Amino acid sequence: MLPALLTNGEACLNRAELIARSRRVVVKVGSGVLTAQGHGLDWDRVRLLAGQLARLAEGERQVLLVSSGAVASGRAKAGLPYDRELTLNEKQAVAALGQAGLMQAYEESFAEHGKKVAQVLLTAADLRSRTRFVNARSTLYTLLDWGVIPVVNENDTVSVAEIKLGDNDNLAAMLTNLLGAELMINLTNVDGILDADPRLNPQAQRIPVVEKVDAQLLQAASAQPGAVGLGGILSKVRAADKVARCGAHTIVANGLKDDILDRLQAGDDLGTLFLPRPTPLNSRKHWIAFAAAGGGEVVVDEGAVRPLVERGKSLLAAGVREVRGEFPEGSAVKVLGPGDCILGVGLSNYASRDLRQVMGLRSAEIAGRLGREQADEVIHRDNLVVFDLDEEESVACLLNS
Ligand code: GLU
């Protein structure tokens, strides 16, 4: 029996209690933990992790693993020198090569603990589409209900943009929301987030708890070295902020410590713990804000800002001043205010082409202009996520990740 589960947005400062009260945990392991530069996959590390993950998944707790390491281990397998820049196709090819070995290592290591694993490869496009997002959720729940540990990685072999831009920190944050997990544990090759750049300030200290990610922390994180792999420290902080906004916790900790998960489970004060936001976004709104958005932008009039931000109104055509980018009806678009500040993200009932024709018009004039009836709201309030204006800087950083 699990102790009383955490409610969404409820903060827990004790690492042992946090794990004990979590029904679902997403664990992300970075390339820097699984591979040493120039060498292939570290099987001993995989075995150590598998044992601890199996213990974490004891009882009714469900564990999903997001594992990097395909590119780094595939590159060594292919005999390509680690300091040579790879072409995109080479990266995609070594990802395929490395992924096979990665799964073999997990399959064998988990089998020693009586656990089965399943490979799930996802692209950003899978998470952007609501249908595919919801379908992935059902499949993952089925695997978890069977007691299987899904091992998820980005499908680097087919995702052209993702291999350059995406990182598994972000993927793990999306999956934490998708599963409604209470906790994400992000295992990297540093001890946690530091309060300053250690190269400039040797007194830099690990931050044990982050109540809320703010612009200052993002700034400090962007300067920190460390973490091999795509993301770096900044992407860990961004991912933790996204997790906090869906009401869950993140622990960023050092996966090179042999017993890291056991020690966290025992309550040791290791790594950096990020607390959830007390008033999180529900899962669908979180998906709109962080998974669905493409490149489209809608700039609103100054007069539309207050109704949207303070009074929770829908966005009407009359309030739209400019439309940027091309997007079909139903797309998630950024909503910008004066000076291009980010007000929110919402699903547009209009394709960009139609919206350009009707922007600035009153609702009664729309049908005449388009020659057909179309929804009154450009973005309905139920499909709109509005951010706090005083968080503009942090949100801009999140949405650009
Ligand atoms: N998907 C990449 C891999 O398996 C890693 C991405 C990342 O480092 O975040 O190698």
Short mmCIF file of C-alpha atoms and ligand atoms in Angstrom, two decimals:
data_model
loop_
_atom_site.label_atom_id
_atom_site.label_comp_id
_atom_site.label_asym_id
_atom_site.label_seq_id
_atom_site.Cartn_x
_atom_site.Cartn_y
_atom_site.Cartn_z
CA MET A 1 0.00 0.00 0.00
CA LEU A 2 1.25 3.47 -0.84
CA PRO A 3 0.92 6.23 1.77
CA ALA A 4 -1.48 9.09 0.97
CA LEU A 5 -0.61 10.30 -2.51
CA LEU A 6 0.39 13.89 -3.08
CA THR A 7 -2.35 16.05 -4.47
CA ASN A 8 -1.57 18.04 -7.57
CA GLY A 9 0.38 21.16 -6.60
CA GLU A 10 0.98 20.02 -3.00
CA ALA A 11 4.61 20.70 -2.09
CA CYS A 12 6.75 18.17 -0.25
CA LEU A 13 10.19 19.14 0.98
CA ASN A 14 11.38 15.78 2.20
CA ARG A 15 12.83 13.67 -0.58
CA ALA A 16 11.95 10.34 1.05
CA GLU A 17 8.36 11.38 1.71
CA LEU A 18 8.08 12.84 -1.77
CA ILE A 19 9.06 9.56 -3.39
CA ALA A 20 6.97 7.51 -0.98
CA ARG A 21 3.89 9.59 -1.79
CA SER A 22 4.37 9.52 -5.56
CA ARG A 23 2.43 6.99 -7.57
CA ARG A 24 4.23 7.77 -10.82
CA VAL A 25 7.81 8.86 -11.25
CA VAL A 26 9.55 9.89 -14.47
CA VAL A 27 13.32 9.37 -14.32
CA LYS A 28 15.50 10.95 -16.98
CA VAL A 29 19.09 9.83 -17.46
CA GLY A 30 21.47 11.97 -19.50
CA SER A 31 24.17 10.92 -21.97
CA GLY A 32 26.86 12.16 -19.58
CA VAL A 33 25.74 9.58 -17.04
CA LEU A 34 25.49 6.65 -19.43
CA THR A 35 28.57 7.22 -21.55
CA ALA A 36 32.06 8.59 -20.99
CA GLN A 37 33.43 10.87 -23.69
CA GLY A 38 34.91 8.79 -26.47
CA HIS A 39 33.70 5.54 -24.97
CA GLY A 40 30.56 3.60 -25.60
CA LEU A 41 27.75 2.79 -23.27
CA ASP A 42 28.75 2.20 -19.65
CA TRP A 43 27.04 -1.14 -18.93
CA ASP A 44 27.99 -1.03 -15.25
CA ARG A 45 26.21 2.28 -14.90
CA VAL A 46 23.13 0.88 -16.65
CA ARG A 47 23.16 -2.13 -14.26
CA LEU A 48 23.44 0.10 -11.21
CA LEU A 49 20.58 2.26 -12.41
CA ALA A 50 18.38 -0.69 -13.33
CA GLY A 51 18.67 -2.14 -9.83
CA GLN A 52 17.70 1.15 -8.23
CA LEU A 53 14.91 1.83 -10.71
CA ALA A 54 13.51 -1.63 -10.04
CA ARG A 55 13.49 -0.84 -6.30
CA LEU A 56 11.81 2.49 -7.03
CA ALA A 57 9.15 0.62 -9.00
CA GLU A 58 8.38 -1.75 -6.16
CA GLY A 59 4.80 -2.00 -4.90
CA GLU A 60 2.28 0.12 -6.75
CA ARG A 61 4.68 2.83 -7.85
CA GLN A 62 5.05 3.18 -11.61
CA VAL A 63 8.32 4.30 -13.16
CA LEU A 64 8.94 5.60 -16.65
CA LEU A 65 12.50 6.07 -17.84
CA VAL A 66 13.56 8.69 -20.35
CA SER A 67 17.01 7.70 -21.52
CA SER A 68 19.48 9.61 -23.64
CA GLY A 69 22.75 8.08 -24.72
CA ALA A 70 21.82 6.74 -28.16
CA VAL A 71 23.90 9.25 -30.09
CA ALA A 72 26.87 9.13 -27.72
CA SER A 73 27.03 5.33 -27.59
CA GLY A 74 26.23 4.88 -31.29
CA ARG A 75 29.04 7.21 -32.22
CA ALA A 76 31.52 5.06 -30.28
CA LYS A 77 30.03 1.90 -31.82
CA ALA A 78 30.53 3.37 -35.29
CA GLY A 79 34.11 4.22 -34.42
CA LEU A 80 33.65 7.93 -35.09
CA PRO A 81 36.02 10.16 -33.11
CA TYR A 82 34.12 12.02 -30.40
CA ASP A 83 35.63 15.39 -31.22
CA ARG A 84 34.55 15.39 -34.86
CA GLU A 85 31.38 17.32 -35.68
CA LEU A 86 28.82 14.89 -37.17
CA THR A 87 26.54 15.74 -40.07
CA LEU A 88 22.82 15.55 -39.37
CA ASN A 89 22.49 12.25 -41.21
CA GLU A 90 25.45 10.80 -39.36
CA LYS A 91 23.86 11.82 -36.06
CA GLN A 92 20.61 10.21 -37.08
CA ALA A 93 22.40 7.07 -38.19
CA VAL A 94 24.42 6.74 -34.98
CA ALA A 95 21.24 7.34 -32.97
CA ALA A 96 19.73 4.24 -34.60
CA LEU A 97 22.90 2.27 -33.99
CA GLY A 98 23.17 3.38 -30.38
CA GLN A 99 19.49 2.90 -29.53
CA ALA A 100 19.72 -0.85 -30.16
CA GLY A 101 22.61 -1.26 -27.73
CA LEU A 102 20.92 0.98 -25.19
CA MET A 103 17.80 -1.19 -25.18
CA GLN A 104 19.84 -4.38 -25.03
CA ALA A 105 21.61 -3.05 -21.92
CA TYR A 106 18.32 -2.08 -20.26
CA GLU A 107 16.59 -5.32 -21.26
CA GLU A 108 19.34 -7.48 -19.74
CA SER A 109 19.92 -5.33 -16.66
CA PHE A 110 16.24 -5.04 -15.73
CA ALA A 111 15.70 -8.75 -16.35
CA GLU A 112 18.11 -9.43 -13.45
CA HIS A 113 15.49 -7.74 -11.26
CA GLY A 114 12.50 -9.43 -12.85
CA LYS A 115 11.45 -6.29 -14.72
CA LYS A 116 10.44 -5.96 -18.34
CA VAL A 117 11.19 -2.88 -20.46
CA ALA A 118 9.52 -1.48 -23.57
CA GLN A 119 11.04 0.90 -26.10
CA VAL A 120 9.01 4.02 -26.95
CA LEU A 121 10.44 6.54 -29.41
CA LEU A 122 8.66 9.87 -29.73
CA THR A 123 9.07 13.05 -31.74
CA ALA A 124 7.94 16.57 -30.91
CA ALA A 125 5.26 16.15 -33.57
CA ASP A 126 3.78 13.22 -31.62
CA LEU A 127 3.35 15.45 -28.60
CA ARG A 128 2.10 18.46 -30.58
CA SER A 129 -0.90 16.60 -31.94
CA ARG A 130 -3.56 16.23 -29.26
CA THR A 131 -4.74 12.91 -30.69
CA ARG A 132 -1.27 11.42 -30.70
CA PHE A 133 -0.53 12.88 -27.24
CA VAL A 134 -3.63 11.26 -25.78
CA ASN A 135 -2.92 8.00 -27.59
CA ALA A 136 0.65 7.91 -26.28
CA ARG A 137 -0.78 8.38 -22.80
CA SER A 138 -3.10 5.37 -23.13
CA THR A 139 -0.28 3.18 -24.42
CA LEU A 140 2.08 4.22 -21.65
CA TYR A 141 -0.60 3.66 -19.00
CA THR A 142 -1.16 0.17 -20.37
CA LEU A 143 2.55 -0.66 -20.14
CA LEU A 144 2.78 0.82 -16.63
CA ASP A 145 -0.29 -1.14 -15.50
CA TRP A 146 1.46 -4.29 -16.71
CA GLY A 147 4.42 -3.43 -14.46
CA VAL A 148 6.63 -2.74 -17.48
CA ILE A 149 9.17 0.09 -17.43
CA PRO A 150 8.80 2.13 -20.62
CA VAL A 151 12.16 3.42 -21.84
CA VAL A 152 11.51 6.54 -23.86
CA ASN A 153 13.85 8.46 -26.12
CA GLU A 154 13.38 11.02 -28.81
CA ASN A 155 13.12 9.39 -32.23
CA ASP A 156 16.31 11.05 -33.40
CA THR A 157 16.53 8.98 -36.55
CA VAL A 158 13.47 10.62 -38.09
CA SER A 159 13.14 13.94 -36.26
CA VAL A 160 15.16 16.43 -38.22
CA ALA A 161 14.44 19.57 -36.23
CA GLU A 162 14.36 17.78 -32.91
CA ILE A 163 17.82 16.36 -33.14
CA LYS A 164 19.13 19.89 -33.35
CA LEU A 165 16.77 21.63 -30.97
CA GLY A 166 15.07 19.13 -28.78
CA ASP A 167 16.45 17.63 -25.66
CA ASN A 168 15.29 14.88 -23.39
CA ASP A 169 14.90 17.22 -20.41
CA ASN A 170 12.02 18.80 -22.24
CA LEU A 171 10.65 15.44 -23.37
CA ALA A 172 10.73 14.17 -19.78
CA ALA A 173 8.85 17.28 -18.59
CA MET A 174 6.16 16.74 -21.23
CA LEU A 175 5.84 13.11 -20.18
CA THR A 176 5.53 14.09 -16.52
CA ASN A 177 2.49 16.13 -17.51
CA LEU A 178 1.20 13.48 -19.89
CA LEU A 179 1.26 10.79 -17.17
CA GLY A 180 0.17 13.02 -14.32
CA ALA A 181 3.35 11.98 -12.47
CA GLU A 182 4.06 13.59 -9.12
CA LEU A 183 7.81 13.60 -9.59
CA MET A 184 10.49 13.80 -12.23
CA ILE A 185 14.05 12.84 -11.29
CA ASN A 186 16.60 14.25 -13.70
CA LEU A 187 19.91 12.42 -13.42
CA THR A 188 22.83 14.34 -14.85
CA ASN A 189 26.57 14.50 -14.27
CA VAL A 190 26.62 17.39 -11.80
CA ASP A 191 25.44 17.59 -8.19
CA GLY A 192 22.52 19.91 -8.85
CA ILE A 193 21.94 23.56 -9.69
CA LEU A 194 24.51 25.97 -8.30
CA ASP A 195 23.79 29.50 -7.14
CA ALA A 196 26.62 30.96 -9.26
CA ASP A 197 29.00 30.06 -12.06
CA PRO A 198 31.73 28.00 -10.32
CA ARG A 199 34.36 29.18 -12.81
CA LEU A 200 33.84 32.76 -11.71
CA ASN A 201 32.93 32.10 -8.11
CA PRO A 202 34.63 29.18 -6.37
CA GLN A 203 32.22 29.63 -3.44
CA ALA A 204 29.28 28.60 -5.65
CA GLN A 205 26.91 26.40 -3.65
CA ARG A 206 24.36 23.77 -4.59
CA ILE A 207 20.79 25.07 -4.26
CA PRO A 208 18.93 22.42 -2.23
CA VAL A 209 15.38 23.67 -2.90
CA VAL A 210 13.89 25.95 -5.55
CA GLU A 211 10.46 27.26 -4.68
CA LYS A 212 9.88 28.99 -8.00
CA VAL A 213 12.03 29.35 -11.09
CA ASP A 214 12.54 33.03 -11.78
CA ALA A 215 14.46 35.09 -14.30
CA GLN A 216 17.45 35.32 -11.96
CA LEU A 217 17.79 31.56 -11.64
CA LEU A 218 17.43 31.11 -15.39
CA GLN A 219 20.18 33.65 -15.85
CA ALA A 220 22.47 31.87 -13.37
CA ALA A 221 21.72 28.50 -14.96
CA SER A 222 22.47 29.67 -18.47
CA ALA A 223 26.02 30.48 -17.40
CA GLN A 224 26.72 27.15 -15.77
CA PRO A 225 28.91 24.58 -17.40
CA GLY A 226 28.44 20.89 -16.87
CA ALA A 227 25.96 18.46 -18.25
CA VAL A 228 27.13 16.75 -21.41
CA GLY A 229 24.37 16.03 -23.95
CA LEU A 230 22.15 18.49 -25.65
CA GLY A 231 20.57 20.35 -22.84
CA GLY A 232 23.04 21.71 -20.31
CA ILE A 233 21.97 23.11 -16.97
CA LEU A 234 19.61 25.72 -18.41
CA SER A 235 17.50 23.05 -20.02
CA LYS A 236 17.25 21.20 -16.67
CA VAL A 237 15.92 24.38 -15.05
CA ARG A 238 13.48 25.07 -17.88
CA ALA A 239 12.23 21.49 -17.72
CA ALA A 240 11.82 21.74 -13.94
CA ASP A 241 9.81 24.95 -14.39
CA LYS A 242 7.51 23.20 -16.85
CA VAL A 243 7.09 20.32 -14.41
CA ALA A 244 6.32 22.76 -11.58
CA ARG A 245 3.66 24.39 -13.74
CA CYS A 246 1.84 21.07 -14.06
CA GLY A 247 1.89 20.71 -10.29
CA ALA A 248 4.72 18.20 -9.91
CA HIS A 249 8.20 18.14 -8.37
CA THR A 250 11.62 17.76 -9.98
CA ILE A 251 14.86 16.59 -8.44
CA VAL A 252 18.03 17.28 -10.45
CA ALA A 253 20.74 15.01 -9.07
CA ASN A 254 24.05 13.41 -9.91
CA GLY A 255 23.55 10.11 -11.72
CA LEU A 256 27.26 9.33 -11.49
CA LYS A 257 26.82 8.65 -7.77
CA ASP A 258 26.43 4.88 -7.68
CA ASP A 259 23.50 4.78 -5.26
CA ILE A 260 21.85 8.08 -6.09
CA LEU A 261 18.26 6.84 -6.39
CA ASP A 262 18.50 4.69 -3.27
CA ARG A 263 19.85 7.67 -1.34
CA LEU A 264 17.12 9.98 -2.56
CA GLN A 265 14.60 7.34 -1.60
CA ALA A 266 16.19 7.21 1.85
CA GLY A 267 15.72 10.98 2.13
CA ASP A 268 19.30 12.23 1.72
CA ASP A 269 19.53 15.91 0.95
CA LEU A 270 21.09 15.55 -2.48
CA GLY A 271 20.55 17.42 -5.71
CA THR A 272 18.20 20.33 -6.26
CA LEU A 273 14.52 19.88 -5.48
CA PHE A 274 12.07 22.07 -7.42
CA LEU A 275 8.67 22.49 -5.79
CA PRO A 276 5.39 22.52 -7.73
CA ARG A 277 3.39 25.67 -8.36
CA PRO A 278 0.53 25.84 -5.85
CA THR A 279 -1.96 26.65 -8.62
CA PRO A 280 -0.81 24.51 -11.54
CA LEU A 281 -2.19 24.37 -15.06
CA ASN A 282 -4.43 21.42 -15.74
CA SER A 283 -2.95 18.81 -18.07
CA ARG A 284 -4.68 20.04 -21.21
CA LYS A 285 -3.71 23.68 -20.65
CA HIS A 286 -0.16 22.60 -19.89
CA TRP A 287 -0.14 20.75 -23.19
CA ILE A 288 -1.44 23.88 -25.01
CA ALA A 289 1.22 26.05 -23.39
CA PHE A 290 4.26 23.86 -23.81
CA ALA A 291 3.72 20.97 -26.21
CA ALA A 292 1.36 22.25 -28.85
CA ALA A 293 2.77 25.61 -29.91
CA GLY A 294 4.21 25.94 -33.39
CA GLY A 295 5.67 29.10 -34.84
CA GLY A 296 2.49 31.20 -35.21
CA GLU A 297 1.97 34.46 -33.33
CA VAL A 298 -1.00 36.74 -32.85
CA VAL A 299 -0.34 40.30 -31.68
CA VAL A 300 -3.21 41.94 -29.81
CA ASP A 301 -4.23 45.55 -29.30
CA GLU A 302 -3.41 47.32 -26.09
CA GLY A 303 -7.14 47.43 -25.31
CA ALA A 304 -7.42 43.64 -25.48
CA VAL A 305 -4.71 43.00 -22.89
CA ARG A 306 -6.74 43.61 -19.72
CA PRO A 307 -9.80 41.60 -20.73
CA LEU A 308 -7.53 38.66 -21.60
CA VAL A 309 -5.13 38.79 -18.72
CA GLU A 310 -7.26 40.08 -15.86
CA ARG A 311 -10.80 39.16 -16.75
CA GLY A 312 -10.25 35.76 -18.41
CA LYS A 313 -12.07 36.73 -21.61
CA SER A 314 -11.77 35.09 -25.01
CA LEU A 315 -9.79 36.83 -27.74
CA LEU A 316 -12.00 38.37 -30.42
CA ALA A 317 -11.03 39.41 -33.93
CA ALA A 318 -11.51 43.07 -32.99
CA GLY A 319 -8.58 42.80 -30.58
CA VAL A 320 -6.12 41.34 -33.09
CA ARG A 321 -3.64 43.75 -34.65
CA GLU A 322 -1.20 41.51 -36.46
CA VAL A 323 -0.78 37.85 -37.43
CA ARG A 324 2.68 36.36 -37.85
CA GLY A 325 3.58 33.09 -39.53
CA GLU A 326 1.37 30.65 -41.40
CA PHE A 327 -0.75 28.21 -39.45
CA PRO A 328 -3.88 26.12 -40.03
CA GLU A 329 -7.08 26.39 -37.98
CA GLY A 330 -6.75 24.76 -34.56
CA SER A 331 -3.05 25.54 -34.13
CA ALA A 332 -1.54 26.68 -30.87
CA VAL A 333 -0.21 30.20 -31.29
CA LYS A 334 1.61 32.62 -29.03
CA VAL A 335 -0.43 35.65 -28.00
CA LEU A 336 1.71 38.77 -27.83
CA GLY A 337 0.91 42.16 -26.37
CA PRO A 338 2.42 45.60 -26.92
CA GLY A 339 6.19 45.49 -27.26
CA ASP A 340 5.85 41.80 -28.17
CA CYS A 341 5.54 40.75 -24.53
CA ILE A 342 4.16 37.22 -24.22
CA LEU A 343 0.66 37.16 -22.77
CA GLY A 344 -0.12 33.51 -23.37
CA VAL A 345 -0.62 30.63 -25.77
CA GLY A 346 -3.95 29.54 -27.21
CA LEU A 347 -5.61 27.40 -29.87
CA SER A 348 -6.69 29.56 -32.79
CA ASN A 349 -10.11 28.92 -34.31
CA TYR A 350 -8.84 30.65 -37.42
CA ALA A 351 -6.18 29.79 -39.94
CA SER A 352 -3.62 32.58 -40.28
CA ARG A 353 -4.90 33.49 -43.76
CA ASP A 354 -8.48 34.00 -42.57
CA LEU A 355 -7.40 35.78 -39.43
CA ARG A 356 -5.49 38.36 -41.47
CA GLN A 357 -8.72 39.13 -43.31
CA VAL A 358 -10.86 39.59 -40.23
CA MET A 359 -8.46 41.10 -37.69
CA GLY A 360 -9.78 44.35 -36.27
CA LEU A 361 -13.38 43.56 -37.33
CA ARG A 362 -16.36 43.30 -35.02
CA SER A 363 -17.93 39.84 -34.78
CA ALA A 364 -20.97 40.91 -36.84
CA GLU A 365 -18.70 41.84 -39.76
CA ILE A 366 -16.80 38.54 -39.97
CA ALA A 367 -19.24 36.42 -41.97
CA GLY A 368 -19.55 39.19 -44.57
CA ARG A 369 -15.80 39.39 -45.00
CA LEU A 370 -15.15 35.67 -45.14
CA GLY A 371 -18.32 34.73 -47.01
CA ARG A 372 -19.17 32.12 -44.35
CA GLU A 373 -19.90 31.78 -40.65
CA GLN A 374 -16.90 31.33 -38.39
CA ALA A 375 -16.55 31.18 -34.60
CA ASP A 376 -16.89 34.51 -32.82
CA GLU A 377 -13.81 33.92 -30.73
CA VAL A 378 -10.41 33.80 -32.36
CA ILE A 379 -9.21 31.98 -29.25
CA HIS A 380 -11.79 30.72 -26.80
CA ARG A 381 -10.94 31.31 -23.14
CA ASP A 382 -11.03 27.55 -22.47
CA ASN A 383 -8.27 27.10 -25.01
CA LEU A 384 -6.15 29.99 -23.78
CA VAL A 385 -3.34 29.86 -21.23
CA VAL A 386 -2.53 33.28 -19.84
CA PHE A 387 0.77 33.92 -18.08
CA ASP A 388 1.46 36.40 -15.28
CA LEU A 389 2.82 39.59 -16.76
CA ASP A 390 5.51 39.84 -14.08
CA GLU A 391 6.86 36.49 -15.27
CA GLU A 392 7.30 37.65 -18.82
CA GLU A 393 11.04 37.03 -18.91
CA SER A 394 10.86 33.50 -17.50
CA VAL A 395 7.97 32.57 -19.76
CA ALA A 396 9.77 33.91 -22.84
CA CYS A 397 12.72 31.71 -21.94
CA LEU A 398 10.46 28.69 -21.42
CA LEU A 399 8.64 29.10 -24.71
CA ASN A 400 11.82 29.54 -26.66
CA SER A 401 13.28 26.30 -25.41
N1 GLU B 1 18.14 11.66 -27.84
C1 GLU B 1 19.56 11.86 -27.66
C2 GLU B 1 20.28 10.53 -27.50
O1 GLU B 1 19.68 9.54 -27.18
C3 GLU B 1 19.91 12.69 -26.47
C4 GLU B 1 19.23 14.00 -26.32
C5 GLU B 1 19.70 14.75 -25.08
O2 GLU B 1 20.89 14.67 -24.73
O3 GLU B 1 18.89 15.40 -24.45
O4 GLU B 1 21.46 10.50 -27.67
#
